CSV table of C-alpha atoms in Angstrom, one decimal:
chain,number,residue,atom,x,y,z
A,1,MET,CA,-28.0,8.8,-4.7
A,2,LYS,CA,-24.6,7.0,-4.8
A,3,LEU,CA,-22.3,8.2,-7.5
A,4,THR,CA,-19.9,5.5,-8.8
A,5,ILE,CA,-16.3,6.2,-9.7
A,6,ARG,CA,-17.1,5.3,-13.3
A,7,TYR,CA,-19.9,7.8,-13.4
A,8,LYS,CA,-17.8,10.5,-11.9
A,9,PHE,CA,-14.9,9.8,-14.2
A,10,VAL,CA,-17.1,9.8,-17.4
A,11,VAL,CA,-18.9,13.0,-16.4
A,12,GLY,CA,-15.7,14.7,-15.4
A,13,PHE,CA,-14.0,13.8,-18.7
A,14,LEU,CA,-17.0,15.1,-20.7
A,15,VAL,CA,-16.8,18.4,-18.8
A,16,ILE,CA,-13.1,18.6,-19.4
A,17,PHE,CA,-13.6,17.7,-23.1
A,18,CYS,CA,-16.3,20.4,-23.6
A,19,ILE,CA,-14.2,23.1,-21.8
A,20,GLY,CA,-11.0,22.0,-23.7
A,21,PHE,CA,-12.7,21.8,-27.1
A,22,THR,CA,-14.4,25.2,-26.6
A,23,THR,CA,-11.2,26.9,-25.4
A,24,MET,CA,-9.0,25.4,-28.2
A,25,SER,CA,-11.6,26.4,-30.9
A,26,PHE,CA,-11.8,29.9,-29.5
A,27,PHE,CA,-8.1,30.4,-29.5
A,28,LEU,CA,-7.6,28.7,-32.9
A,29,ASN,CA,-10.2,31.0,-34.4
A,30,LYS,CA,-8.5,34.0,-32.9
A,31,ILE,CA,-5.1,32.9,-34.3
A,32,ILE,CA,-6.6,32.4,-37.8
A,33,ILE,CA,-8.3,35.8,-37.7
A,34,LYS,CA,-5.1,37.5,-36.6
A,35,ASN,CA,-3.2,35.7,-39.4
A,36,ASN,CA,-5.8,36.8,-42.0
A,37,GLU,CA,-5.6,40.4,-40.7
A,38,LYS,CA,-1.8,40.2,-40.9
A,39,ILE,CA,-1.9,39.1,-44.5
A,40,ILE,CA,-4.5,41.7,-45.5
A,41,LYS,CA,-2.5,44.5,-43.8
A,42,LYS,CA,0.6,43.5,-45.5
A,43,GLU,CA,-1.1,43.6,-48.9
A,44,LEU,CA,-2.7,46.9,-48.1
A,45,LEU,CA,0.7,48.5,-47.3
A,46,SER,CA,2.1,47.0,-50.5
A,47,PHE,CA,-0.9,48.3,-52.5
A,48,GLN,CA,-0.5,51.8,-51.0
A,49,LYS,CA,3.2,51.9,-51.8
A,50,ASP,CA,2.6,50.8,-55.4
A,51,LEU,CA,-0.3,53.2,-55.8
A,52,THR,CA,1.7,56.2,-54.7
A,53,ILE,CA,4.6,55.3,-57.0
A,54,TYR,CA,2.3,54.7,-60.0
A,55,LEU,CA,0.3,58.0,-59.5
A,56,ARG,CA,3.5,60.0,-59.2
A,57,GLN,CA,4.7,58.7,-62.5
A,58,TYR,CA,1.3,59.0,-64.2
A,59,LEU,CA,0.8,62.7,-63.1
A,60,LYS,CA,4.3,63.6,-64.2
A,61,LEU,CA,3.8,61.8,-67.5
A,62,LYS,CA,0.5,63.7,-68.1
A,63,GLN,CA,2.1,66.9,-66.8
A,64,ILE,CA,-0.7,67.4,-64.3
A,65,LYS,CA,0.2,69.8,-61.6
A,66,LEU,CA,0.1,68.4,-58.1
A,67,GLU,CA,-2.9,70.3,-56.7
A,68,GLU,CA,-6.1,69.1,-55.2
A,69,ASN,CA,-8.3,70.8,-57.8
A,70,ASN,CA,-6.4,69.2,-60.6
A,71,PHE,CA,-6.8,65.8,-58.9
A,72,LYS,CA,-10.6,66.4,-58.7
A,73,LYS,CA,-10.8,67.5,-62.4
A,74,ASN,CA,-9.0,64.4,-63.5
A,75,ALA,CA,-10.6,62.0,-61.0
A,76,GLY,CA,-12.4,60.0,-63.7
A,77,GLU,CA,-9.3,59.5,-65.8
A,78,ILE,CA,-7.2,58.7,-62.8
A,79,GLY,CA,-9.9,56.1,-61.5
A,80,THR,CA,-10.1,54.5,-64.9
A,81,VAL,CA,-6.3,54.2,-65.2
A,82,LEU,CA,-6.0,52.7,-61.7
A,83,ALA,CA,-8.9,50.2,-62.3
A,84,VAL,CA,-7.0,49.0,-65.4
A,85,LYS,CA,-3.6,49.0,-63.7
A,86,PHE,CA,-4.7,47.0,-60.7
A,87,ASP,CA,-7.5,45.1,-62.4
A,88,ASP,CA,-10.0,46.0,-59.7
A,89,ARG,CA,-12.6,48.5,-58.9
A,90,ALA,CA,-11.3,52.0,-58.1
A,91,ILE,CA,-13.3,54.8,-56.3
A,92,ILE,CA,-11.9,58.3,-56.1
A,93,TYR,CA,-12.7,60.7,-53.2
A,94,SER,CA,-11.5,64.2,-52.3
A,95,ARG,CA,-9.3,64.5,-49.3
A,96,LYS,CA,-12.5,65.4,-47.3
A,97,GLY,CA,-14.3,62.3,-48.4
A,98,GLU,CA,-16.4,63.7,-51.2
A,99,PHE,CA,-17.3,61.1,-53.9
A,100,LEU,CA,-15.7,61.9,-57.2
A,101,TYR,CA,-15.6,58.8,-59.4
A,102,ASP,CA,-16.4,55.0,-59.3
A,103,SER,CA,-15.1,52.7,-62.0
A,104,ALA,CA,-17.9,50.2,-61.3
A,105,TYR,CA,-21.0,52.1,-60.2
A,106,GLU,CA,-22.0,55.7,-60.4
A,107,ASN,CA,-22.9,56.3,-56.8
A,108,GLY,CA,-19.7,54.9,-55.3
A,109,GLU,CA,-21.5,52.7,-52.8
A,110,ILE,CA,-19.7,49.4,-51.9
A,111,LEU,CA,-23.0,47.5,-51.6
A,112,ILE,CA,-26.3,48.0,-53.4
A,113,TYR,CA,-29.6,47.8,-51.5
A,114,GLU,CA,-30.4,44.2,-52.6
A,115,ASP,CA,-27.1,42.9,-51.1
A,116,ILE,CA,-27.9,43.9,-47.6
A,117,LYS,CA,-30.7,43.6,-45.1
A,118,ASN,CA,-29.9,46.5,-42.8
A,119,TRP,CA,-28.9,49.3,-45.2
A,120,ASP,CA,-28.4,52.2,-42.8
A,121,LYS,CA,-26.6,50.2,-40.2
A,122,ASP,CA,-24.3,48.3,-42.7
A,123,LYS,CA,-23.6,51.5,-44.6
A,124,GLN,CA,-22.0,53.0,-41.5
A,125,LEU,CA,-20.0,49.8,-40.8
A,126,HIS,CA,-18.8,49.6,-44.4
A,127,ASN,CA,-17.5,53.2,-44.4
A,128,LYS,CA,-15.1,52.8,-41.5
A,129,ASP,CA,-12.1,52.6,-43.8
A,130,LEU,CA,-13.2,55.8,-45.6
A,131,LYS,CA,-13.5,57.7,-42.3
A,132,LEU,CA,-9.9,56.6,-41.4
A,133,ALA,CA,-8.7,57.8,-44.8
A,134,VAL,CA,-10.3,61.2,-44.2
A,135,ASN,CA,-8.3,61.4,-41.0
A,136,ASN,CA,-5.1,60.7,-43.0
A,137,LYS,CA,-4.9,57.0,-42.0
A,138,SER,CA,-5.1,53.9,-44.2
A,139,GLY,CA,-7.7,51.3,-43.3
A,140,TYR,CA,-9.8,48.5,-44.6
A,141,THR,CA,-13.2,46.9,-44.0
A,142,ILE,CA,-14.3,43.3,-44.6
A,143,VAL,CA,-17.7,43.1,-46.4
A,144,THR,CA,-19.6,39.9,-46.7
A,145,VAL,CA,-21.7,39.6,-49.9
A,146,ASN,CA,-23.4,36.3,-50.9
A,147,ASN,CA,-20.8,34.2,-49.0
A,148,LYS,CA,-18.0,36.2,-50.4
A,149,TYR,CA,-15.5,38.2,-48.3
A,150,ILE,CA,-14.6,41.5,-49.9
A,151,ALA,CA,-11.8,43.7,-48.4
A,152,VAL,CA,-12.3,47.4,-49.1
A,153,PHE,CA,-9.1,49.5,-48.9
A,154,SER,CA,-9.0,53.2,-48.4
A,155,CYS,CA,-5.8,55.2,-48.3
A,156,PRO,CA,-5.0,58.9,-48.6
A,157,ILE,CA,-2.8,59.9,-51.5
A,158,PHE,CA,0.3,61.9,-50.5
A,159,ILE,CA,2.8,63.0,-53.2
A,160,ASP,CA,5.6,65.3,-52.1
A,161,ASN,CA,4.0,65.8,-48.7
A,162,MET,CA,0.8,67.0,-50.4
A,163,GLN,CA,-2.5,65.2,-49.9
A,164,LEU,CA,-4.4,65.1,-53.2
A,165,GLY,CA,-7.3,62.9,-52.3
A,166,ILE,CA,-8.4,59.4,-51.4
A,167,VAL,CA,-8.4,56.2,-53.4
A,168,ARG,CA,-10.6,53.3,-52.4
A,169,CYS,CA,-10.5,49.9,-54.0
A,170,THR,CA,-11.8,46.4,-53.4
A,171,LYS,CA,-10.3,42.9,-53.4
A,172,ASP,CA,-11.9,39.5,-53.0
A,173,TYR,CA,-10.4,37.4,-50.1
A,174,SER,CA,-13.1,34.7,-50.2
A,175,GLU,CA,-10.5,32.0,-50.9
A,176,LEU,CA,-8.4,33.1,-47.9
A,177,PHE,CA,-11.3,33.1,-45.5
A,178,ASN,CA,-12.9,30.0,-46.9
A,179,SER,CA,-9.5,28.2,-46.5
A,180,SER,CA,-9.3,29.4,-42.9
A,181,LYS,CA,-12.7,28.2,-42.2
A,182,GLU,CA,-11.9,24.8,-43.8
A,183,LEU,CA,-8.7,24.6,-41.8
A,184,LEU,CA,-10.6,25.4,-38.6
A,185,ARG,CA,-13.2,22.8,-39.4
A,186,VAL,CA,-10.5,20.1,-40.0
A,187,ILE,CA,-8.8,21.0,-36.8
A,188,ASN,CA,-12.1,20.8,-34.9
A,189,ILE,CA,-12.9,17.4,-36.4
A,190,SER,CA,-9.4,16.2,-35.6
A,191,ILE,CA,-9.6,17.4,-32.0
A,192,SER,CA,-13.0,15.7,-31.7
A,193,LEU,CA,-11.7,12.4,-33.0
A,194,VAL,CA,-8.6,12.6,-30.7
A,195,PHE,CA,-10.8,13.4,-27.7
A,196,GLY,CA,-13.2,10.6,-28.8
A,197,VAL,CA,-10.5,8.0,-28.9
A,198,ILE,CA,-9.1,9.2,-25.6
A,199,PHE,CA,-12.6,9.1,-24.1
A,200,LEU,CA,-13.2,5.5,-25.3
A,201,PHE,CA,-9.8,4.5,-24.0
A,202,SER,CA,-10.5,6.2,-20.7
A,203,VAL,CA,-13.9,4.5,-20.3
A,204,LEU,CA,-12.3,1.1,-21.0
A,205,LEU,CA,-9.4,1.9,-18.6
A,206,CYS,CA,-11.9,3.2,-16.0
A,207,THR,CA,-13.9,0.0,-16.4
A,208,LYS,CA,-10.8,-2.1,-16.0
A,209,ILE,CA,-9.9,-0.2,-12.9
A,210,THR,CA,-13.3,-0.1,-11.3
A,211,ILE,CA,-14.2,-3.8,-11.8
A,212,PRO,CA,-11.5,-5.0,-9.4
A,213,ILE,CA,-12.4,-2.2,-7.0
A,214,ILE,CA,-16.0,-3.3,-7.0
A,215,ARG,CA,-14.9,-6.9,-6.4
A,216,LEU,CA,-12.6,-5.8,-3.6
A,217,SER,CA,-15.5,-3.8,-2.1
A,218,LYS,CA,-17.8,-6.9,-2.1
A,219,VAL,CA,-15.1,-9.1,-0.7
A,220,SER,CA,-14.2,-6.6,2.0
A,221,LYS,CA,-17.9,-6.6,3.1
A,222,GLU,CA,-17.8,-10.3,3.4
A,223,VAL,CA,-14.6,-10.2,5.4
A,224,ALA,CA,-16.2,-7.5,7.6
A,225,LYS,CA,-19.0,-10.0,8.3
A,226,GLY,CA,-16.4,-12.6,9.4
A,227,ASN,CA,-16.3,-14.7,6.2
A,228,PHE,CA,-12.6,-15.1,5.5
A,229,ASP,CA,-13.0,-17.8,2.8
A,230,VAL,CA,-13.6,-15.3,0.0
A,231,SER,CA,-10.8,-13.9,-2.1
A,232,VAL,CA,-10.2,-11.3,-4.9
A,233,ASN,CA,-9.1,-12.9,-8.1
A,234,THR,CA,-7.5,-10.7,-10.7
A,235,ASN,CA,-5.2,-11.4,-13.7
A,236,SER,CA,-3.8,-7.9,-13.6
A,237,LYS,CA,-0.1,-7.5,-13.2
A,238,ASP,CA,-0.2,-3.8,-12.3
A,239,GLU,CA,-0.9,-1.9,-9.1
A,240,LEU,CA,-4.5,-3.3,-8.9
A,241,GLY,CA,-3.2,-6.8,-9.1
A,242,GLU,CA,-0.7,-6.0,-6.4
A,243,LEU,CA,-3.5,-4.5,-4.3
A,244,ALA,CA,-5.6,-7.6,-4.7
A,245,ASP,CA,-2.7,-9.8,-3.7
A,246,ASN,CA,-1.9,-7.7,-0.7
A,247,PHE,CA,-5.6,-7.8,0.3
A,248,ASN,CA,-5.6,-11.6,0.0
A,249,LYS,CA,-2.5,-11.8,2.1
A,250,MET,CA,-4.0,-9.4,4.7
A,251,ARG,CA,-7.2,-11.5,4.8
A,252,MET,CA,-5.2,-14.7,5.4
A,253,GLN,CA,-3.1,-13.0,8.1
A,254,ILE,CA,-6.3,-11.8,9.8
A,255,LYS,CA,-7.7,-15.2,9.6
A,256,GLU,CA,-4.6,-16.7,11.0
A,257,GLN,CA,-4.5,-14.1,13.8
A,258,ILE,CA,-8.1,-14.8,14.7
A,259,GLY,CA,-7.3,-18.5,14.7
A,260,THR,CA,-4.3,-17.8,17.0
A,261,ILE,CA,-6.5,-15.6,19.3
A,262,LYS,CA,-9.1,-18.4,19.5
A,263,LYS,CA,-6.4,-20.9,20.1
A,264,ASP,CA,-4.8,-18.7,22.8
A,265,ARG,CA,-8.2,-18.2,24.3
A,266,ASP,CA,-8.7,-21.9,24.6
A,267,ASN,CA,-5.2,-22.3,25.9
A,268,LEU,CA,-5.9,-19.6,28.5
A,269,LYS,CA,-8.9,-21.6,29.6
A,270,LYS,CA,-6.8,-24.7,29.9
A,271,ILE,CA,-4.1,-22.8,31.7
A,272,GLU,CA,-6.6,-21.4,34.1
A,273,LYS,CA,-8.0,-24.9,34.7
A,274,HIS,CA,-4.5,-26.2,35.1
A,275,ARG,CA,-3.6,-23.4,37.6
A,276,LYS,CA,-6.7,-24.2,39.6
A,277,ALA,CA,-5.9,-27.9,39.7
A,278,PHE,CA,-2.3,-27.0,40.5
A,279,PHE,CA,-3.4,-24.7,43.4
A,280,ASP,CA,-5.7,-27.4,44.7
A,281,ASN,CA,-2.9,-29.9,44.6
A,282,VAL,CA,-0.5,-27.6,46.3
A,283,THR,CA,-3.1,-26.9,49.0
A,284,HIS,CA,-3.8,-30.6,49.4
A,285,GLU,CA,-0.1,-31.6,49.5
A,286,MET,CA,0.7,-28.9,52.1
A,287,LYS,CA,-2.4,-29.6,54.2
A,288,THR,CA,-1.4,-33.1,55.1
A,289,PRO,CA,2.1,-32.3,56.6
A,290,LEU,CA,0.7,-29.2,58.3
A,291,THR,CA,-2.1,-31.3,59.8
A,292,ILE,CA,0.4,-33.9,61.1
A,293,ILE,CA,2.8,-31.2,62.5
A,294,SER,CA,-0.2,-29.3,64.1
A,295,GLY,CA,-1.5,-32.6,65.7
A,296,TYR,CA,1.8,-33.6,67.2
A,297,SER,CA,2.6,-30.1,68.4
A,298,GLN,CA,-0.8,-29.9,70.2
A,299,ILE,CA,-0.2,-33.2,72.0
A,300,LEU,CA,3.4,-32.1,72.9
A,301,LEU,CA,2.0,-28.9,74.4
A,302,GLN,CA,-0.2,-30.7,76.9
A,303,GLN,CA,1.1,-30.1,80.5
A,304,ASN,CA,0.9,-33.6,81.7
A,305,PHE,CA,2.6,-35.2,78.7
A,306,HIS,CA,5.5,-37.6,79.8
A,307,ASP,CA,5.6,-40.3,77.1
A,308,LYS,CA,9.2,-40.2,75.9
A,309,GLU,CA,8.7,-42.9,73.2
A,310,PHE,CA,5.7,-40.9,71.7
A,311,PHE,CA,7.7,-37.7,72.1
A,312,LYS,CA,10.5,-39.2,70.0
A,313,LYS,CA,8.0,-40.4,67.4
A,314,ALA,CA,6.2,-37.0,67.3
A,315,VAL,CA,9.5,-35.1,66.8
A,316,THR,CA,10.6,-37.6,64.1
A,317,GLY,CA,7.3,-37.2,62.3
A,318,MET,CA,7.3,-33.4,62.5
A,319,ASN,CA,10.9,-33.4,61.2
A,320,ASN,CA,10.0,-35.7,58.2
A,321,GLU,CA,6.9,-33.6,57.3
A,322,SER,CA,8.8,-30.3,57.6
A,323,ASN,CA,11.5,-31.8,55.3
A,324,ARG,CA,8.8,-32.9,52.9
A,325,MET,CA,7.3,-29.4,52.9
A,326,HIS,CA,10.8,-27.9,52.4
A,327,ASN,CA,11.5,-30.1,49.4
A,328,MET,CA,8.1,-29.3,48.0
A,329,VAL,CA,8.7,-25.6,48.3
A,330,LEU,CA,12.1,-25.9,46.6
A,331,ASP,CA,10.5,-27.9,43.8
A,332,LEU,CA,7.7,-25.4,43.3
A,333,LEU,CA,10.2,-22.6,43.2
A,334,GLU,CA,12.2,-24.5,40.6
A,335,MET,CA,9.2,-25.2,38.5
A,336,SER,CA,8.1,-21.6,38.7
A,337,LYS,CA,11.6,-20.6,37.6
A,338,VAL,CA,11.6,-23.0,34.6
A,339,GLU,CA,8.1,-22.0,33.4
A,340,SER,CA,9.0,-18.3,33.4
A,341,ASN,CA,10.4,-16.6,30.3
A,342,LEU,CA,14.0,-17.2,29.3
A,343,ASP,CA,16.5,-14.7,30.4
A,344,LEU,CA,18.1,-13.8,27.1
A,345,ASP,CA,21.3,-12.6,28.7
A,346,GLU,CA,22.0,-16.2,29.9
A,347,ILE,CA,21.4,-17.9,26.6
A,348,GLN,CA,24.6,-19.3,25.2
A,349,GLU,CA,26.0,-22.1,23.1
A,350,ILE,CA,26.3,-25.1,25.4
A,351,SER,CA,27.9,-28.5,25.0
A,352,ILE,CA,25.1,-30.7,26.1
A,353,SER,CA,27.5,-33.6,25.7
A,354,GLU,CA,29.5,-32.2,28.6
A,355,ILE,CA,26.4,-31.5,30.7
A,356,VAL,CA,25.1,-35.1,30.4
A,357,THR,CA,28.6,-36.5,31.1
A,358,SER,CA,29.2,-34.4,34.2
A,359,THR,CA,25.7,-35.1,35.5
A,360,CYS,CA,26.2,-38.8,35.2
A,361,GLU,CA,29.4,-38.5,37.2
A,362,ASP,CA,27.8,-36.4,39.9
A,363,MET,CA,24.8,-38.8,40.2
A,364,LYS,CA,27.1,-41.8,40.4
A,365,ILE,CA,27.4,-41.3,44.2
A,366,ARG,CA,23.6,-41.6,44.7
A,367,ALA,CA,23.5,-44.6,42.3
A,368,ASP,CA,26.3,-46.4,44.2
A,369,LYS,CA,24.2,-46.2,47.4
A,370,TYR,CA,21.8,-48.8,45.8
A,371,ASP,CA,24.4,-50.7,43.7
A,372,ILE,CA,23.0,-49.1,40.6
A,373,PHE,CA,25.4,-48.7,37.6
A,374,ILE,CA,25.0,-45.8,35.2
A,375,GLU,CA,26.0,-46.9,31.7
A,376,LYS,CA,26.4,-43.9,29.3
A,377,SER,CA,26.9,-43.7,25.5
A,378,ILE,CA,27.4,-40.0,24.8
A,379,GLU,CA,28.3,-38.5,21.4
A,380,LYS,CA,30.9,-35.7,21.7
A,381,ASN,CA,30.6,-32.2,20.4
A,382,VAL,CA,26.8,-31.9,20.5
A,383,PHE,CA,25.9,-28.2,21.0
A,384,VAL,CA,22.7,-26.3,21.6
A,385,LEU,CA,21.8,-22.8,22.6
A,386,GLY,CA,20.2,-22.4,26.0
A,387,LYS,CA,20.7,-22.2,29.7
A,388,GLN,CA,23.2,-24.6,31.2
A,389,TYR,CA,21.4,-24.7,34.6
A,390,GLU,CA,18.1,-25.8,33.2
A,391,LEU,CA,19.5,-28.6,31.0
A,392,ARG,CA,21.5,-29.9,34.0
A,393,GLN,CA,18.4,-29.8,36.2
A,394,MET,CA,16.6,-31.8,33.5
A,395,MET,CA,19.2,-34.5,33.6
A,396,ILE,CA,19.4,-34.6,37.4
A,397,ASN,CA,15.6,-35.1,37.7
A,398,LEU,CA,15.7,-37.9,35.0
A,399,ILE,CA,18.5,-39.8,36.6
A,400,ASP,CA,17.2,-39.3,40.1
A,401,ASN,CA,13.8,-40.7,39.1
A,402,SER,CA,15.5,-43.8,37.7
A,403,ILE,CA,17.5,-44.2,40.9
A,404,LYS,CA,14.4,-43.9,43.1
A,405,TYR,CA,12.2,-46.3,41.2
A,406,GLY,CA,14.9,-48.6,39.7
A,407,ASP,CA,15.8,-52.0,41.0
A,408,ILE,CA,18.8,-52.5,43.3
A,409,LYS,CA,21.9,-53.7,41.4
A,410,SER,CA,20.3,-52.7,38.1
A,411,VAL,CA,21.7,-50.6,35.2
A,412,ILE,CA,20.6,-47.2,34.1
A,413,LYS,CA,21.4,-46.7,30.4
A,414,ILE,CA,21.9,-43.1,29.1
A,415,LYS,CA,22.4,-42.3,25.4
A,416,LEU,CA,23.0,-39.0,23.7
A,417,PHE,CA,23.4,-38.6,19.9
A,418,LYS,CA,22.6,-36.3,17.0
A,419,GLU,CA,20.1,-37.1,14.3
A,420,LYS,CA,19.6,-34.6,11.6
A,421,ASP,CA,19.0,-31.3,13.4
A,422,TYR,CA,18.0,-32.8,16.7
A,423,CYS,CA,19.8,-33.8,19.9
A,424,ASN,CA,18.4,-37.1,21.1
A,425,ILE,CA,18.6,-38.2,24.8
A,426,ILE,CA,17.4,-41.6,26.0
A,427,VAL,CA,17.2,-42.6,29.7
A,428,GLU,CA,16.3,-46.3,30.4
A,429,ASP,CA,16.1,-48.0,33.8
A,430,LYS,CA,15.1,-51.5,35.0
A,431,GLY,CA,12.6,-51.3,37.9
A,432,GLN,CA,9.0,-51.1,38.9
A,433,GLY,CA,7.7,-49.5,35.8
A,434,ILE,CA,4.4,-47.6,35.3
A,435,PRO,CA,0.9,-49.1,34.6
A,436,ALA,CA,-0.2,-48.5,31.0
A,437,ASP,CA,-3.3,-46.6,32.2
A,438,LYS,CA,-1.2,-44.1,34.2
A,439,ILE,CA,1.4,-43.2,31.6
A,440,ASP,CA,-0.7,-40.3,30.1
A,441,LYS,CA,-0.9,-38.5,33.5
A,442,ILE,CA,2.7,-39.1,34.6
A,443,PHE,CA,3.9,-35.6,33.6
A,444,GLU,CA,1.1,-33.8,35.5
A,445,PRO,CA,2.2,-31.8,38.6
A,446,PHE,CA,1.9,-33.7,41.9
A,447,TYR,CA,0.8,-36.9,40.1
A,448,ARG,CA,2.0,-40.1,41.7
A,449,VAL,CA,1.3,-43.6,40.8
A,450,ASP,CA,-0.2,-45.3,43.9
A,451,LYS,CA,1.3,-48.8,43.1
A,452,VAL,CA,4.8,-47.4,42.4
A,453,SER,CA,6.6,-46.6,45.6
A,454,SER,CA,9.8,-44.7,45.9
A,455,ARG,CA,12.6,-46.0,48.1
A,456,GLU,CA,13.1,-42.4,49.4
A,457,LYS,CA,10.6,-40.3,51.3
A,458,GLY,CA,9.6,-36.9,50.2
A,459,SER,CA,8.5,-37.6,46.7
A,460,ASN,CA,5.9,-35.0,45.6
A,461,GLY,CA,5.4,-35.8,41.9
A,462,LEU,CA,7.0,-32.6,40.5
A,463,GLY,CA,10.2,-34.1,39.0
A,464,LEU,CA,8.9,-35.2,35.6
A,465,SER,CA,6.7,-32.1,35.4
A,466,ILE,CA,9.8,-29.9,35.7
A,467,VAL,CA,11.6,-32.1,33.1
A,468,LYS,CA,8.7,-31.6,30.6
A,469,SER,CA,8.6,-27.9,31.2
A,470,ILE,CA,12.3,-27.6,30.4
A,471,VAL,CA,12.0,-29.7,27.3
A,472,GLU,CA,9.0,-27.8,26.0
A,473,LYS,CA,10.8,-24.6,26.8
A,474,HIS,CA,13.5,-25.8,24.3
A,475,LYS,CA,10.7,-26.5,21.8
A,476,GLY,CA,11.5,-30.2,22.2
A,477,GLU,CA,9.5,-33.4,22.6
A,478,ILE,CA,9.4,-35.9,25.5
A,479,LYS,CA,7.9,-39.4,25.4
A,480,LEU,CA,7.8,-42.2,27.9
A,481,SER,CA,7.3,-45.9,27.5
A,482,SER,CA,7.0,-48.3,30.5
A,483,LYS,CA,6.1,-51.8,31.5
A,484,GLU,CA,5.2,-52.8,35.0
A,485,ASN,CA,8.0,-54.7,36.8
A,486,LYS,CA,10.3,-54.3,33.8
A,487,GLY,CA,11.3,-50.6,33.7
A,488,THR,CA,10.8,-47.2,32.1
A,489,LYS,CA,12.3,-45.6,29.0
A,490,ILE,CA,12.2,-41.8,28.4
A,491,TYR,CA,12.9,-40.3,24.9
A,492,ILE,CA,13.8,-36.6,24.5
A,493,LYS,CA,14.4,-34.7,21.3
A,494,ILE,CA,15.6,-31.1,21.3
A,495,PRO,CA,16.2,-29.0,18.1
A,496,LEU,CA,19.8,-27.9,17.9
A,497,ILE,CA,18.8,-24.4,16.8
A,498,VAL,CA,15.6,-24.0,18.9
A,499,TYR,CA,16.7,-20.8,20.7
A,500,LYS,CA,17.3,-19.0,17.4
A,501,MET,CA,13.8,-19.8,16.5
A,502,ALA,CA,12.5,-18.7,19.9
A,503,ILE,CA,14.3,-15.3,19.8
A,504,SER,CA,12.9,-14.4,16.4
A,505,VAL,CA,9.3,-14.8,17.5
């Protein structure tokens, strides 16, 4: 059987209440009894002192000699005088406990038979004070008669160090005991009321605490099943409300993490597919020059080969294909380097304005070869955080592509400017252009447009792929627009603070 927190709390509080109430009642009763005893003892000592003084004066006044026999002879007179003096019952005994006189009854018994149920037993209990007096000690006994509390005092009479006898008297303390009982009853009622209020408050508090916990338990079960669209709604501003808010935040973070994991899984599948295609392309691109080189070399190795013209053609072809492979390997290494993680030690604040300017100057020699003019409009003091080598490589590839596929005696326009928090770069050329149905694939590795031919040999389709990798590495964007036989325009946007964002991830 499952025991709820509320059940445990209520049962536990009831147990604590019962134990606490019983303990407090017990100790309060003890304290009241001790207080009553203290009051009675104090009055007994006062009574004994007054009694001794009064008897001394009375015996001297009556000229009764201080002897035990004289005390016995005058016991009736002495008992009557004491009963009148103290306005209470007085019983006189010899110093050995022999009954001499009773101002109320003839037999000297404290209780008559009708007053008690167990005569023999109670008679012994009610005579404890008398036995103490016989042993030269004062004492008292509390006797209960018809809901009344009677204190019976017994004290030995010593005058001038001579014991004459024993005086026993009674006094009604019903008011004292009844007041104590009433006080104890009021205290018990007060304690019960206080505990009752505390209990009701605790039950309400427990309910307020357990309800959000129950909701949280239900929601956590749903989350465990994979349902992340549930939430814990509480209006509490205390720790429970904070717990619910933290749970909702945790649920959202888990949901986001799972979404990220799924996204990464899909990306891994795409990357794996891309890697396979990349490997197939590399294999295919290398297979062609290797086949040509192998074919020419086998012919040249024939013993009876004497064709000088074919020999020259074969050597030229092998040289071109080896150069093509060499350039391909260099581009592949460059691409691998770009796609690897950033080396944080080389990240620095760089003036991209200076990089673009210097690159245009360096590429002017290649452009002059085909009478192509590089027109630049570069805003000064544009800074980014990054690697200088990569940004320079990006610009070289862009300008080189424009030179390869641009028209002779055309103009390549290069613009750089800031717009809000972005660095904008535009490279525009006039040339062959790209068919509209090929634009979406132009950034893929090894992709070449069949109808677009380069004026230089050795193109392997990796230039724009490397550019895109560098831009994406900077969390930027690259777009391309082109029209056949008119030219191509490339737009690049790079956040000015992108590397700060990348480092904090």
